[in-house]
Amino acid sequence: MSVRVGAARVRALLLALVTFFVVAGTATGCAGGDERPRVVVTTNILGDVTREIVGDEADISVLMKPNADPHSFGLSAVQAAELENADLVVYNGLGLEENVLRHVESARASGVATFAAGEAADPLTFHMGEEGGPDDEAGEPDPHFWTDPDRVRKAAGQIADQVVEHVDGVNEKAVRDNAEHYDGQLADLTTWMEKSFADIPQNRRGLVTNHHVFGYLADRFGFRVIGAVIPSGTTLASPSSSDLRSLTQAMEKANVRTVFADSSQPTRLAEVLRQEMGGDVNVVSLYSESLTEKGEGAGTYLEMMRANTSAMAEGLTGD
């Protein structure tokens, strides 16, 4: 009797174990089948634009943290692996993400769909300003296309196309609806910027920045690029004493006394220029290369552009 009872208990235990593993395997299979598609974006500005378009249709992973410099930020091993496992990688291109492009190229070589938003937005070449600039950048593509909201509109529409084409499982209508709504917001931004800049007289439409970052905005809204403290399209360069002297002379000639310095970079170089010109220089902080944390002034692309426009209009018209 005891043997039969023991055998029954063993059979019951085996049945329970088999049932457990079958259920666990089924659950694992379901979890794998329900994995959400993933879009990886290199910069936080493009990350915000992509989120507006994708909405809840896929997970968005943004590699560049708030307040970072796109020219110098790098990736961890985990982030590099994210690129390899993405359904789509959206990046700026045109040489912007200097420490990340090799990882993007590696992901592309492994079969991941990639999209260079800057290359699709009618890129301009660098205009070094009235004080000149380094010969090795003359004629090179300028990656800072996001300072022109019309070019962002074009890139946003193509991001939507890329998502629909390469990211399986998304609802195309939802993506298209999101893109249409965001396109309207970008169009409104352009109109508002035009009105905000309208009262700036022509003799005050000269831009001096920390480095050459506002060429697209100047081209779109009718400004002149006088020069930059760092006479380069990247923050990784350094100015020489002759560079500062050339810029000082160009500013004196154009009667420009305002320097716009990127909020994610120290303003030390702009302060040096202030000393060069006898202290009569107004240094205005802008969010030109990176978004901030939410609630810190430039948590979204739209918020960043509105804050910059207001600061520029006030900086160029103030006494």
XYZ file of C-alpha atoms in Angstrom:
319
model
C 0.000 0.000 0.000
C 2.738 2.444 0.966
C 4.641 1.670 -2.243
C 1.564 2.396 -4.360
C 0.972 5.653 -2.490
C 4.614 6.661 -2.966
C 4.476 5.939 -6.689
C 1.316 7.993 -7.010
C 2.975 10.890 -5.283
C 5.964 10.665 -7.597
C 3.698 10.631 -10.664
C 1.789 13.635 -9.333
C 5.025 15.499 -8.713
C 6.329 14.735 -12.209
C 3.050 15.871 -13.728
C 3.222 19.127 -11.773
C 6.789 19.741 -12.936
C 5.911 19.056 -16.570
C 2.926 21.383 -16.340
C 5.099 24.098 -14.780
C 7.703 23.964 -17.538
C 5.094 23.911 -20.294
C 3.353 26.963 -18.850
C 6.676 28.724 -18.284
C 7.783 27.959 -21.830
C 4.511 29.224 -23.214
C 4.788 32.398 -21.190
C 8.355 32.943 -22.369
C 7.322 32.390 -25.970
C 4.488 34.876 -25.604
C 6.794 37.439 -24.040
C 9.222 37.035 -26.914
C 6.439 37.361 -29.442
C 5.180 40.534 -27.742
C 8.530 42.350 -27.754
C 7.948 45.929 -28.828
C 9.803 47.363 -31.808
C 12.642 49.719 -30.927
C 13.940 52.878 -32.552
C 17.335 54.142 -31.367
C 18.164 57.833 -31.854
C 21.607 59.343 -31.352
C 20.935 62.989 -30.361
C 18.324 64.219 -27.909
C 16.980 66.837 -30.350
C 16.208 64.168 -32.942
C 15.031 61.926 -30.111
C 12.311 64.415 -29.227
C 11.262 64.810 -32.868
C 11.142 61.027 -33.314
C 9.057 60.548 -30.153
C 6.504 63.031 -31.468
C 6.180 60.997 -34.652
C 6.297 57.465 -33.258
C 4.150 58.115 -30.192
C 3.274 54.843 -28.462
C 3.883 52.688 -31.520
C 7.444 51.697 -30.556
C 10.008 52.154 -27.803
C 12.397 55.070 -28.355
C 15.913 54.930 -26.945
C 17.911 58.195 -27.034
C 21.662 57.795 -26.620
C 22.661 61.417 -25.918
C 21.733 62.643 -22.441
C 20.291 66.112 -21.786
C 22.811 68.977 -21.761
C 25.443 66.849 -23.517
C 27.596 67.983 -26.437
C 26.785 66.051 -29.648
C 30.331 66.583 -30.897
C 31.929 64.791 -27.950
C 29.493 62.387 -26.276
C 30.360 58.689 -26.433
C 28.572 55.383 -25.921
C 28.734 52.705 -23.276
C 28.973 49.061 -24.301
C 25.273 48.664 -23.478
C 24.324 51.599 -25.712
C 26.470 50.271 -28.551
C 24.602 46.959 -28.252
C 21.282 48.851 -28.456
C 22.261 50.090 -31.893
C 22.936 46.550 -33.089
C 19.508 45.367 -31.851
C 17.391 48.259 -33.114
C 14.738 48.066 -35.806
C 15.752 51.547 -36.948
C 18.561 53.961 -36.037
C 17.950 57.674 -36.555
C 21.064 59.835 -36.448
C 22.039 63.358 -37.447
C 24.992 62.606 -39.718
C 27.075 65.203 -41.571
C 29.881 64.506 -39.110
C 28.027 65.706 -35.991
C 28.233 62.663 -33.693
C 31.980 62.320 -34.020
C 32.386 59.552 -31.439
C 29.249 57.603 -32.370
C 29.292 57.318 -36.164
C 31.483 54.221 -36.199
C 28.892 52.425 -34.058
C 26.126 53.529 -36.425
C 28.141 52.244 -39.362
C 28.687 48.939 -37.570
C 24.945 48.577 -36.963
C 24.261 49.330 -40.623
C 26.794 46.706 -41.682
C 25.003 44.142 -39.516
C 21.711 44.815 -41.302
C 20.062 47.478 -39.126
C 18.135 50.165 -41.021
C 19.692 53.607 -40.461
C 18.560 57.106 -41.412
C 20.751 60.243 -41.495
C 18.262 63.061 -40.924
C 20.737 65.848 -41.674
C 21.640 64.418 -45.046
C 17.964 64.395 -46.009
C 17.324 68.034 -45.049
C 19.038 69.902 -47.897
C 22.270 70.522 -45.976
C 24.201 73.754 -46.308
C 27.951 74.063 -46.278
C 29.746 75.936 -43.533
C 29.820 79.700 -43.807
C 32.664 80.739 -41.548
C 31.548 84.345 -41.168
C 33.023 87.712 -41.980
C 36.149 87.051 -39.928
C 36.970 83.963 -41.985
C 37.613 80.469 -40.702
C 39.767 77.362 -41.098
C 40.341 76.306 -44.694
C 39.775 72.622 -43.894
C 36.082 73.280 -43.111
C 35.300 75.584 -46.019
C 32.695 73.887 -48.184
C 32.115 71.064 -45.691
C 28.476 70.221 -44.827
C 27.080 71.971 -41.770
C 25.343 69.418 -39.476
C 23.312 71.948 -37.438
C 20.212 71.811 -39.639
C 17.774 71.853 -36.694
C 18.190 75.641 -36.281
C 15.892 75.928 -39.321
C 12.440 74.551 -38.398
C 11.507 74.148 -42.073
C 14.329 71.654 -42.517
C 13.185 69.853 -39.385
C 9.740 69.588 -40.982
C 11.301 67.891 -43.985
C 13.371 65.538 -41.835
C 10.374 64.718 -39.637
C 8.314 63.663 -42.641
C 11.098 61.353 -43.776
C 11.507 59.905 -40.284
C 7.831 58.953 -40.462
C 8.472 57.245 -43.822
C 11.424 55.346 -42.366
C 9.436 54.172 -39.343
C 6.589 52.905 -41.502
C 8.983 51.130 -43.859
C 11.419 49.552 -41.414
C 9.713 49.149 -38.035
C 7.436 46.121 -38.114
C 4.294 46.177 -36.004
C 3.630 49.913 -35.946
C 0.243 51.288 -36.911
C 0.907 53.293 -40.077
C -2.156 55.502 -39.638
C -1.129 56.412 -36.094
C 2.382 57.315 -37.231
C 1.065 59.383 -40.154
C -1.430 61.171 -37.902
C 1.299 61.967 -35.379
C 3.555 63.260 -38.144
C 0.800 65.462 -39.566
C 0.030 66.951 -36.152
C 3.700 67.662 -35.460
C 4.154 69.144 -38.926
C 1.478 71.679 -38.051
C 3.285 72.570 -34.835
C 6.535 73.074 -36.731
C 4.786 75.276 -39.291
C 3.366 77.378 -36.449
C 6.878 77.636 -34.968
C 8.257 79.017 -38.232
C 5.500 81.622 -38.436
C 6.064 82.666 -34.824
C 9.829 82.958 -35.340
C 9.318 85.139 -38.419
C 7.109 87.506 -36.435
C 9.517 87.526 -33.476
C 12.482 88.442 -35.696
C 10.585 90.964 -37.818
C 11.334 93.949 -35.571
C 15.112 93.421 -35.568
C 16.606 96.097 -37.857
C 18.977 95.010 -40.602
C 21.975 96.700 -39.001
C 21.502 94.524 -35.892
C 21.099 91.185 -37.642
C 24.692 90.088 -37.120
C 25.347 86.838 -35.251
C 28.406 85.975 -33.197
C 28.356 82.629 -31.413
C 30.583 80.313 -29.409
C 31.157 78.208 -32.542
C 29.545 78.076 -35.985
C 26.105 76.649 -35.213
C 23.445 79.048 -36.559
C 24.164 79.033 -40.283
C 20.784 77.489 -41.101
C 18.865 79.940 -38.942
C 20.766 82.828 -40.526
C 19.986 81.534 -44.010
C 16.289 81.015 -43.251
C 15.540 84.223 -41.337
C 17.882 86.748 -42.920
C 20.778 87.134 -40.479
C 24.483 87.693 -41.150
C 27.052 85.398 -39.609
C 29.780 87.707 -38.326
C 31.857 84.964 -36.763
C 32.435 82.660 -33.823
C 34.699 82.646 -30.805
C 35.710 79.136 -31.842
C 36.107 79.535 -35.633
C 34.892 76.007 -36.330
C 31.768 73.919 -36.739
C 32.733 71.767 -33.751
C 33.183 72.592 -30.080
C 36.284 70.378 -30.032
C 38.411 73.061 -31.709
C 40.193 75.887 -29.883
C 40.720 79.514 -30.922
C 44.135 81.096 -31.301
C 44.985 84.658 -30.334
C 44.856 85.616 -34.025
C 41.365 84.061 -34.278
C 40.144 86.219 -31.413
C 41.793 89.289 -32.910
C 40.112 88.667 -36.299
C 36.738 88.205 -34.634
C 37.173 91.338 -32.536
C 37.923 93.337 -35.674
C 34.897 91.875 -37.495
C 32.633 92.712 -34.535
C 33.966 96.264 -34.341
C 33.417 96.737 -38.079
C 29.858 95.373 -37.899
C 29.121 97.213 -34.637
C 28.079 93.950 -32.973
C 28.216 93.720 -29.183
C 26.280 90.520 -28.490
C 27.742 87.020 -28.338
C 25.459 83.980 -28.151
C 27.043 81.175 -26.137
C 25.705 77.617 -26.004
C 24.188 76.770 -22.631
C 25.832 73.318 -22.585
C 29.305 74.870 -22.941
C 31.183 77.107 -20.533
C 31.055 80.775 -21.509
C 34.747 81.289 -20.707
C 35.695 81.950 -24.329
C 32.918 84.482 -24.721
C 34.106 86.139 -21.515
C 37.621 86.308 -22.985
C 36.166 88.115 -25.982
C 34.456 90.530 -23.629
C 37.844 91.332 -22.139
C 39.337 91.758 -25.625
C 36.724 94.410 -26.441
C 37.004 96.324 -23.203
C 34.063 94.762 -21.392
C 31.360 96.150 -23.690
C 29.995 92.785 -24.833
C 26.676 91.181 -23.953
C 26.880 87.382 -23.548
C 23.502 85.653 -24.088
C 22.995 81.966 -23.362
C 21.186 79.792 -25.926
C 20.199 76.124 -26.143
C 21.765 75.434 -29.512
C 23.156 71.882 -29.456
C 21.235 69.958 -26.827
C 17.924 69.787 -25.041
C 17.794 70.154 -21.272
C 15.990 68.050 -18.689
C 12.243 68.632 -18.644
C 11.375 71.880 -16.915
C 14.832 73.422 -17.342
C 14.111 75.681 -20.292
C 14.489 73.474 -23.361
C 12.960 70.096 -22.642
C 11.619 69.739 -26.190
C 12.693 70.947 -29.624
C 9.748 73.357 -29.819
C 10.533 74.767 -26.387
C 14.221 75.118 -27.263
C 13.523 77.043 -30.470
C 11.048 79.382 -28.786
C 13.466 80.096 -25.939
C 16.306 80.768 -28.395
C 14.176 83.012 -30.583
C 13.080 85.124 -27.615
C 16.656 85.386 -26.315
C 18.030 86.310 -29.739
C 15.361 88.927 -30.425
C 15.928 90.528 -27.040
C 19.725 90.271 -27.294
C 19.865 91.906 -30.719
C 17.364 94.706 -30.069
C 18.316 95.601 -26.482
C 20.501 98.585 -25.733
